[in-house]
Short mmCIF file of C-alpha atoms in Angstrom, two decimals:
data_model
loop_
_atom_site.label_atom_id
_atom_site.label_comp_id
_atom_site.label_asym_id
_atom_site.label_seq_id
_atom_site.Cartn_x
_atom_site.Cartn_y
_atom_site.Cartn_z
CA MET A 1 -28.32 -24.95 -69.29
CA GLN A 2 -30.32 -27.41 -67.32
CA VAL A 3 -27.06 -28.14 -64.95
CA ASP A 4 -26.90 -24.37 -64.45
CA THR A 5 -30.20 -23.89 -63.88
CA ALA A 6 -30.58 -26.44 -60.95
CA SER A 7 -27.54 -25.09 -59.32
CA GLY A 8 -28.48 -21.84 -59.81
CA GLY A 9 -31.98 -22.86 -57.91
CA ALA A 10 -30.08 -24.86 -54.94
CA ALA A 11 -27.73 -21.96 -54.52
CA GLY A 12 -30.57 -19.58 -54.38
CA GLY A 13 -32.06 -22.40 -51.78
CA HIS A 14 -28.92 -21.97 -49.71
CA GLY A 15 -29.37 -18.45 -49.61
CA ARG A 16 -32.78 -18.21 -48.46
CA GLU A 17 -32.10 -21.25 -45.84
CA GLY A 18 -28.96 -18.86 -44.47
CA ARG A 19 -31.17 -15.57 -44.31
CA ALA A 20 -33.65 -17.56 -42.94
CA TRP A 21 -31.35 -19.30 -39.75
CA ALA A 22 -30.03 -15.64 -39.72
CA LEU A 23 -33.65 -13.79 -38.87
CA GLY A 24 -34.25 -16.40 -36.30
CA ALA A 25 -30.57 -16.39 -34.24
CA LEU A 26 -31.00 -12.34 -34.46
CA GLY A 27 -34.59 -12.55 -33.19
CA SER A 28 -34.50 -14.79 -30.72
CA PHE A 29 -31.05 -13.07 -29.05
CA LEU A 30 -32.85 -9.97 -29.35
CA LEU A 31 -35.72 -10.68 -27.85
CA LEU A 32 -34.15 -12.60 -25.28
CA LEU A 33 -31.98 -9.55 -24.22
CA ILE A 34 -34.76 -7.56 -24.08
CA VAL A 35 -36.85 -9.69 -22.07
CA SER A 36 -33.88 -10.32 -19.76
CA GLU A 37 -32.78 -6.70 -19.75
CA LEU A 38 -36.84 -5.81 -18.17
CA PHE A 39 -36.43 -8.84 -15.98
CA CYS A 40 -32.89 -7.49 -14.35
CA ARG A 41 -34.49 -3.96 -14.18
CA THR A 42 -37.75 -5.40 -12.36
CA LEU A 43 -34.98 -7.29 -10.14
CA LEU A 44 -32.97 -4.27 -8.65
CA GLY A 45 -36.01 -2.15 -8.77
CA THR A 46 -37.89 -3.88 -6.75
CA GLY A 47 -35.03 -4.51 -4.34
CA ALA A 48 -35.50 -8.00 -5.09
CA LEU A 49 -32.20 -8.88 -6.10
CA TYR A 50 -30.77 -8.65 -2.91
CA GLY A 51 -33.36 -11.11 -1.27
CA LEU A 52 -31.86 -13.38 -3.67
CA VAL A 53 -28.26 -12.54 -3.38
CA ASP A 54 -25.92 -11.68 -0.68
CA ALA A 55 -24.00 -9.09 -1.73
CA SER A 56 -22.30 -8.13 1.51
CA GLY A 57 -18.62 -7.34 1.00
CA THR A 58 -18.79 -6.73 -2.52
CA LEU A 59 -19.80 -3.81 -4.71
CA THR A 60 -19.39 -4.08 -8.17
CA SER A 61 -19.71 -0.46 -9.56
CA VAL A 62 -21.38 2.94 -8.81
CA ALA A 63 -24.35 1.94 -11.05
CA GLU A 64 -24.64 -0.81 -8.43
CA VAL A 65 -24.16 0.99 -5.43
CA LYS A 66 -27.01 3.72 -6.41
CA ALA A 67 -29.27 0.86 -7.39
CA ARG A 68 -28.27 -1.23 -4.04
CA ALA A 69 -29.38 2.13 -2.37
CA ARG A 70 -33.04 2.55 -4.10
CA ALA A 71 -33.83 -0.98 -3.61
CA PHE A 72 -33.18 -0.63 0.23
CA ALA A 73 -34.46 2.76 0.74
CA GLY A 74 -37.85 1.75 1.09
CA ARG A 75 -37.71 0.19 4.57
CA GLN A 76 -35.36 2.90 5.42
CA ALA A 77 -32.58 0.41 6.14
CA VAL A 78 -29.38 1.31 8.28
CA GLY A 79 -26.44 2.12 5.92
CA LEU A 80 -23.44 -0.01 7.01
CA LEU A 81 -20.03 1.42 5.97
CA GLY A 82 -16.55 -0.38 6.21
CA ASP A 83 -14.21 -2.96 4.85
CA SER A 84 -13.68 -6.16 4.83
CA VAL A 85 -14.78 -6.52 8.06
CA ALA A 86 -18.65 -6.46 7.37
CA GLY A 87 -18.74 -8.87 4.50
CA VAL A 88 -18.35 -12.68 3.86
CA THR A 89 -14.75 -12.98 1.91
CA ALA A 90 -12.59 -13.87 4.94
CA LEU A 91 -15.39 -16.52 6.10
CA VAL A 92 -15.38 -17.66 2.81
CA GLN A 93 -11.49 -18.09 2.34
CA HIS A 94 -11.45 -19.78 5.76
CA ARG A 95 -14.64 -22.34 4.86
CA VAL A 96 -16.74 -21.55 7.93
CA PRO A 97 -19.69 -23.19 7.04
CA ARG A 98 -22.56 -20.99 6.29
CA ALA A 99 -20.32 -18.21 6.08
CA ARG A 100 -23.16 -15.90 4.37
CA GLN A 101 -25.24 -16.50 6.97
CA ARG A 102 -22.55 -15.51 9.34
CA SER A 103 -21.20 -12.08 8.27
CA LEU A 104 -21.36 -9.30 10.24
CA THR A 105 -23.74 -7.71 7.63
CA ALA A 106 -25.97 -11.08 7.94
CA GLU A 107 -25.58 -11.04 11.74
CA LEU A 108 -26.63 -7.27 12.05
CA ASP A 109 -29.27 -6.93 9.40
CA ARG A 110 -31.42 -10.26 11.81
CA ARG A 111 -30.54 -7.94 14.78
CA LEU A 112 -32.13 -3.83 13.25
CA THR A 113 -34.75 -6.10 11.68
CA PRO A 114 -37.54 -5.07 10.44
CA ARG A 115 -35.43 -2.04 8.79
CA GLY A 116 -32.37 -4.46 8.00
CA VAL A 117 -29.15 -3.28 7.07
CA LEU A 118 -28.28 -1.86 3.72
CA PRO A 119 -25.05 -3.41 2.95
CA LEU A 120 -22.39 -0.83 1.72
CA SER A 121 -19.30 -1.99 2.90
CA ALA A 122 -16.48 -3.63 0.45
CA ASP A 123 -13.15 -5.65 0.71
CA GLY A 124 -10.52 -2.85 0.86
CA LEU A 125 -12.65 0.17 1.07
CA LEU A 126 -10.71 3.10 2.55
CA LEU A 127 -12.29 6.37 3.72
CA PRO A 128 -11.51 8.43 0.82
CA ASP A 129 -13.82 5.82 -0.76
CA VAL A 130 -16.46 5.21 1.86
CA GLU A 131 -16.33 9.29 1.23
CA GLY A 132 -16.72 9.42 -2.59
CA LEU A 133 -19.26 6.73 -2.15
CA LEU A 134 -21.53 8.86 -0.14
CA GLU A 135 -20.97 11.56 -2.41
CA THR A 136 -22.62 9.09 -5.61
CA LEU A 137 -25.73 8.18 -3.49
CA GLU A 138 -28.78 10.50 -4.63
CA ALA A 139 -30.52 9.69 -1.03
CA PRO A 140 -28.01 8.56 1.38
CA PRO A 141 -29.29 6.56 4.14
CA ARG A 142 -31.11 8.45 7.00
CA ASP A 143 -29.04 6.16 9.54
CA VAL A 144 -25.39 4.89 9.41
CA ILE A 145 -22.92 2.75 11.04
CA LEU A 146 -19.73 3.47 10.23
CA LEU A 147 -17.16 0.74 10.96
CA LEU A 148 -13.51 2.19 10.99
CA ASN A 149 -10.06 -0.68 10.99
CA PHE A 150 -6.52 0.23 11.70
CA ARG A 151 -5.85 -0.60 8.00
CA MET A 152 -7.14 2.42 6.93
CA PHE A 153 -4.95 5.00 8.94
CA ALA A 154 -1.97 2.58 7.98
CA ARG A 155 1.28 4.51 6.54
CA SER A 156 0.79 2.55 2.97
CA TRP A 157 -2.58 4.70 2.06
CA GLU A 158 -0.94 8.31 3.35
CA THR A 159 -0.29 9.85 -0.42
CA GLU A 160 -3.25 11.04 -2.47
CA ALA A 161 -2.34 8.50 -5.15
CA SER A 162 -3.16 5.71 -2.73
CA ALA A 163 -5.56 7.14 -0.27
CA GLY A 164 -8.55 5.73 -2.32
CA SER A 165 -8.49 1.79 -3.48
CA ARG A 166 -11.35 2.50 -6.31
CA ASP A 167 -10.89 5.51 -8.97
CA GLY A 168 -14.56 5.26 -9.29
CA LEU A 169 -15.08 6.12 -6.03
CA LEU A 170 -12.87 8.99 -5.94
CA PRO A 171 -14.58 12.23 -3.88
CA VAL A 172 -14.77 15.36 -4.78
CA ALA A 173 -12.37 17.10 -2.36
CA MET A 174 -9.63 14.66 -4.17
CA ALA A 175 -10.74 14.84 -7.62
CA GLY A 176 -7.93 17.50 -8.28
CA PRO A 177 -5.31 17.36 -11.01
CA ARG A 178 -3.50 14.19 -11.08
CA GLU A 179 0.04 13.07 -12.17
CA ALA A 180 -0.38 11.87 -15.64
CA PRO A 181 -0.82 8.07 -15.52
CA SER A 182 1.32 5.76 -16.55
CA ALA A 183 0.16 3.50 -19.78
CA ALA A 184 -1.07 1.18 -17.77
CA ALA A 185 -2.53 2.57 -15.69
CA ALA A 186 -4.32 4.88 -18.08
CA LYS A 187 -5.58 1.83 -20.17
CA GLY A 188 -6.62 0.43 -16.55
CA ARG A 189 -9.04 3.82 -16.09
CA LEU A 190 -10.08 3.50 -19.54
CA ASP A 191 -11.32 -0.46 -19.22
CA ALA A 192 -12.76 0.63 -15.38
CA ARG A 193 -14.72 3.69 -17.18
CA LEU A 194 -16.12 1.62 -19.87
CA TYR A 195 -16.95 -1.45 -17.24
CA GLU A 196 -18.77 1.64 -15.39
CA SER A 197 -20.56 2.71 -18.29
CA ALA A 198 -21.92 -0.71 -19.42
CA ALA A 199 -23.05 -0.82 -15.92
CA GLY A 200 -24.71 2.27 -15.95
CA ALA A 201 -26.27 1.53 -19.55
CA SER A 202 -27.51 -2.22 -18.73
CA SER A 203 -29.20 -3.99 -15.70
CA LEU A 204 -28.77 -7.09 -17.65
CA PHE A 205 -24.96 -6.37 -17.24
CA LEU A 206 -24.78 -4.98 -13.49
CA VAL A 207 -27.03 -7.80 -12.80
CA THR A 208 -24.13 -10.59 -14.53
CA GLN A 209 -21.80 -8.70 -12.26
CA VAL A 210 -23.44 -9.14 -8.96
CA LEU A 211 -23.80 -12.77 -9.95
CA ARG A 212 -19.85 -12.66 -10.75
CA ALA A 213 -19.06 -11.54 -7.37
CA ARG A 214 -21.00 -13.62 -5.62
CA LEU A 215 -19.24 -16.34 -7.09
CA PHE A 216 -16.37 -15.26 -5.35
CA VAL A 217 -13.72 -15.77 -7.64
CA PRO A 218 -11.63 -12.80 -7.38
CA THR A 219 -8.85 -14.85 -9.02
CA ARG A 220 -8.62 -17.71 -11.41
CA LYS A 221 -6.06 -19.34 -8.73
CA ASP A 222 -8.35 -19.22 -5.39
CA ALA A 223 -11.24 -20.36 -7.93
CA ILE A 224 -8.73 -24.03 -8.71
CA GLU A 225 -7.78 -23.85 -5.04
CA ARG A 226 -11.61 -23.83 -3.67
CA GLY A 227 -12.15 -26.36 -6.05
CA LEU A 228 -9.18 -28.60 -5.13
CA ALA A 229 -9.92 -28.00 -1.35
CA ARG A 230 -13.16 -29.72 -1.65
CA LEU A 231 -11.35 -32.62 -3.35
CA LEU A 232 -8.50 -32.81 -1.34
CA PRO A 233 -7.76 -32.51 2.71
CA ALA A 234 -7.15 -29.87 4.19
CA ALA A 235 -3.15 -28.86 3.94
CA GLU A 236 -1.69 -26.56 6.41
CA ASP A 237 -0.74 -23.12 5.37
CA ASP A 238 2.95 -22.91 4.10
CA ASP A 239 5.38 -20.96 5.35
CA LEU A 240 5.18 -18.82 1.79
CA ALA A 241 1.84 -18.25 2.23
CA ALA A 242 2.53 -17.11 6.28
CA SER A 243 5.19 -14.84 5.33
CA VAL A 244 3.24 -13.05 2.70
CA LEU A 245 0.56 -12.33 4.60
CA ARG A 246 2.61 -10.86 7.43
CA LEU A 247 4.33 -8.37 5.37
CA ARG A 248 0.94 -7.65 3.99
CA ILE A 249 -0.61 -7.03 7.65
CA ALA A 250 2.72 -5.54 8.85
CA PRO A 251 2.06 -1.74 7.84
CA ILE A 252 -1.15 -2.05 9.37
CA TYR A 253 0.13 -2.60 13.09
CA GLU A 254 3.41 -0.42 12.87
CA ASP A 255 4.69 0.94 16.13
CA ARG A 256 3.69 4.73 15.30
CA ASP A 257 1.69 7.91 15.78
CA TRP A 258 -1.31 7.80 13.23
CA ASN A 259 -1.22 11.01 10.94
CA PRO A 260 -4.11 13.28 11.73
CA ALA A 261 -3.24 15.75 8.48
CA SER A 262 -3.65 11.65 6.57
CA PRO A 263 -6.40 11.93 3.76
CA ALA A 264 -7.64 9.01 5.96
CA PHE A 265 -8.51 11.50 8.71
CA SER A 266 -9.27 14.51 6.34
CA SER A 267 -11.53 12.07 4.53
CA LEU A 268 -13.01 11.26 8.13
CA GLY A 269 -14.17 14.74 9.04
CA ARG A 270 -15.78 15.17 6.10
CA ILE A 271 -17.73 11.97 5.92
CA LEU A 272 -18.60 13.22 9.64
CA ALA A 273 -19.45 16.93 8.76
CA ARG A 274 -21.66 15.19 6.14
CA ARG A 275 -23.50 13.13 8.98
CA ARG A 276 -23.73 15.99 11.43
CA SER A 277 -27.12 17.34 10.14
CA ALA A 278 -28.09 13.72 8.92
CA GLY A 279 -29.98 10.92 10.83
CA ARG A 280 -28.11 8.76 13.69
CA THR A 281 -24.44 7.89 12.93
CA LEU A 282 -22.95 5.31 14.96
CA VAL A 283 -19.02 5.16 14.38
CA ALA A 284 -17.05 1.90 15.71
CA LEU A 285 -13.58 1.04 15.60
CA VAL A 286 -13.79 -2.37 15.26
CA PRO A 287 -11.79 -5.06 17.50
CA GLN A 288 -8.16 -5.87 16.28
CA ASN A 289 -6.42 -9.34 17.26
CA PRO A 290 -4.73 -8.62 20.44
CA SER A 291 -1.48 -10.42 18.99
CA GLU A 292 -1.14 -8.19 16.37
CA THR A 293 -1.95 -4.84 18.44
CA ALA A 294 0.69 -6.39 21.02
CA ALA A 295 3.43 -5.28 18.43
CA ILE A 296 2.09 -1.62 19.41
CA ALA A 297 3.57 0.24 22.58
CA PRO A 298 0.75 0.42 24.86
CA GLU A 299 0.84 4.16 25.57
CA ARG A 300 0.97 5.06 21.53
CA LEU A 301 -1.98 2.47 20.68
CA GLN A 302 -4.13 4.48 23.20
CA SER A 303 -3.02 7.88 21.99
CA ASN A 304 -4.06 6.88 18.42
CA ARG A 305 -7.47 5.65 19.79
CA ASP A 306 -7.66 8.94 21.26
CA LEU A 307 -6.85 10.96 18.47
CA LEU A 308 -9.56 8.86 16.93
CA LYS A 309 -12.66 9.46 19.79
CA ARG A 310 -11.60 12.85 19.65
CA THR A 311 -11.83 13.18 15.72
CA VAL A 312 -15.17 11.45 15.87
CA VAL A 313 -16.74 13.29 18.72
CA ASN A 314 -15.67 16.58 17.96
CA ALA A 315 -16.80 16.04 14.23
CA LEU A 316 -20.64 14.75 15.49
CA GLY A 317 -20.87 16.78 18.42
CA ALA A 318 -22.90 16.40 20.84
CA ASP A 319 -25.27 13.30 19.33
CA SER A 320 -22.37 11.26 18.42
CA ALA A 321 -22.26 7.58 19.36
CA TRP A 322 -18.41 6.59 19.17
CA ILE A 323 -17.74 3.31 20.30
CA ASP A 324 -13.66 1.80 20.53
CA LEU A 325 -13.96 -2.02 20.29
CA SER A 326 -10.44 -2.63 19.02
CA ASP A 327 -9.77 -4.44 22.46
CA ALA A 328 -13.21 -5.85 22.93
CA MET A 329 -12.23 -9.55 21.27
CA PRO A 330 -9.90 -12.26 22.73
CA GLN A 331 -7.66 -14.03 20.11
CA ASP A 332 -9.55 -17.07 19.58
CA ALA A 333 -12.63 -14.55 17.86
CA PHE A 334 -10.62 -13.95 14.97
CA LEU A 335 -9.78 -15.84 11.87
CA ASP A 336 -6.67 -13.85 10.90
CA HIS A 337 -5.39 -10.25 12.20
CA CYS A 338 -9.12 -8.27 11.64
CA HIS A 339 -11.59 -10.44 10.68
CA LEU A 340 -13.86 -12.55 12.87
CA THR A 341 -15.12 -16.02 12.94
CA GLY A 342 -19.17 -16.37 13.19
CA GLU A 343 -19.26 -16.16 16.63
CA GLY A 344 -17.38 -13.23 16.79
CA ASN A 345 -19.29 -11.37 14.34
CA ALA A 346 -22.40 -12.58 16.51
CA ARG A 347 -20.99 -10.58 19.47
CA LEU A 348 -19.82 -7.92 17.18
CA ALA A 349 -23.41 -7.71 15.94
CA GLY A 350 -24.85 -7.44 19.09
CA THR A 351 -22.74 -5.02 20.54
CA LEU A 352 -23.06 -2.54 17.74
CA ALA A 353 -26.91 -3.27 17.32
CA ALA A 354 -27.32 -2.67 20.77
CA ALA A 355 -25.03 0.91 20.49
CA PHE A 356 -26.93 2.25 17.70
CA VAL A 357 -30.40 1.14 19.27
CA GLN A 358 -29.50 2.81 22.64
CA PRO A 359 -26.98 5.37 21.60
CA GLY A 360 -26.32 6.42 25.10
CA ARG A 361 -25.33 3.04 26.30
CA ALA A 362 -22.54 3.10 23.96
CA ALA A 363 -19.12 2.70 25.55
CA PRO A 364 -16.85 5.77 25.82
CA MET B 1 -41.49 -21.36 -40.35
CA SER B 2 -38.73 -23.10 -41.98
CA ARG B 3 -36.72 -25.42 -40.13
CA ALA B 4 -33.78 -23.12 -41.10
CA PHE B 5 -35.74 -20.42 -39.34
CA ARG B 6 -36.17 -22.45 -36.39
CA ARG B 7 -32.91 -23.43 -35.87
CA GLY B 8 -31.56 -19.69 -36.04
CA LEU B 9 -33.75 -18.98 -32.98
CA LEU B 10 -32.01 -22.27 -31.17
CA ALA B 11 -28.79 -20.58 -32.21
CA GLY B 12 -29.42 -17.16 -30.92
CA ALA B 13 -31.06 -18.51 -27.57
CA ALA B 14 -27.31 -20.29 -27.36
CA ILE B 15 -25.31 -17.52 -28.31
CA PHE B 16 -27.45 -15.02 -25.80
CA LEU B 17 -26.95 -18.00 -23.02
CA ALA B 18 -22.88 -18.38 -23.87
CA VAL B 19 -22.65 -14.25 -23.57
CA VAL B 20 -24.78 -14.29 -20.33
CA LEU B 21 -22.26 -17.23 -18.92
CA VAL B 22 -19.16 -15.54 -19.85
CA LEU B 23 -20.09 -12.25 -18.51
CA ILE B 24 -20.56 -14.34 -15.01
CA LEU B 25 -18.11 -16.66 -14.97
CA SER B 26 -15.06 -15.54 -17.44
CA GLY B 27 -12.06 -13.36 -16.39
CA ASP B 28 -10.27 -11.62 -13.05
CA LEU B 29 -12.82 -9.28 -10.98
CA SER B 30 -10.28 -7.19 -10.46
CA SER B 31 -9.87 -6.39 -14.01
CA SER B 32 -13.07 -4.29 -13.40
CA GLY B 33 -11.09 -1.79 -10.83
CA PHE B 34 -13.93 -2.13 -8.53
CA ILE B 35 -13.24 -5.48 -7.07
CA TYR B 36 -10.34 -5.31 -4.43
CA VAL B 37 -8.37 -8.27 -4.18
CA ASP B 38 -5.86 -7.46 -1.55
CA PHE B 39 -8.00 -7.65 1.97
#
């Protein structure tokens, strides 16, 4: 009898300790969750997050796009729309020192002080993405610089299914019935929807994803390579990597007429129509490496550039500010086919800032 | 405050930190459907 009572008492003691442990764990977890959520909400609401973290070249979710626009609204920052040319990814991948201070976004931000730049560019962004992005903003920036890249008009993006890079930014005009997705695509869309819901519901989750993008680990392979690069002497690019790059960029510099009926041009028309009644809009065709454009017949290259100019000028009207910089940089200003070195970005930012501030001086 | 409760507090904080670190450091960003790797 005595033994039973003792073991029962010991079991009761363990049970009480277990409950106290669980209560303590749950309490501290919830407390930290609430405090962190409030802290992250303040970071986003005041815009302090983007003073601490450079977010150029990445957009992690629609919720973040909205939060970022709200954060920059107070100082009427100039919206910078475009693809990886504006961001820091290529500089980081090419291990340029102080890459984050030398991106086009950073250079332009300094030149447009005190208003600065609202970074709305992202790697691989296409024109339907830009259109969708502008639609998601409750209060789009009054003034905008839109960077156009040859890549946006490539044949690869001419079908409705391939015209946008991110389902979350699908514009209204392209949101009609689509083909039934494959099982893998359906799962991908469900994952993306869950991710978007989490970003919309929790500021803490949203901030962790901004930090995740800031660490720039698009793939585990890249993270390992960058880690090894710090330890090992720089190796020459191998032939395989060079061949893969050539295959990837070949469609961008294909010798063909751009298609004015493509989703890219349709989207550009709608973007510019929205901007016509808004504030100042500077549209720029960004520099291309002359070693790549040499593959295009000169008269075809010129007719494509003229088509783009007509599209912009006709859509924006007399107030349009169009600047074609596609042949403005020498070969040594490039890291690759279209991404500029730090010095190249500084020169491009100077030209864009001058054209934006004094649109009359923009090169035709 | 019992020893078990204090240990629980520490464990809860450690679990929270681990969750945040996993969210920041783990996985492939392209799986979000928003980060575009091939630029």
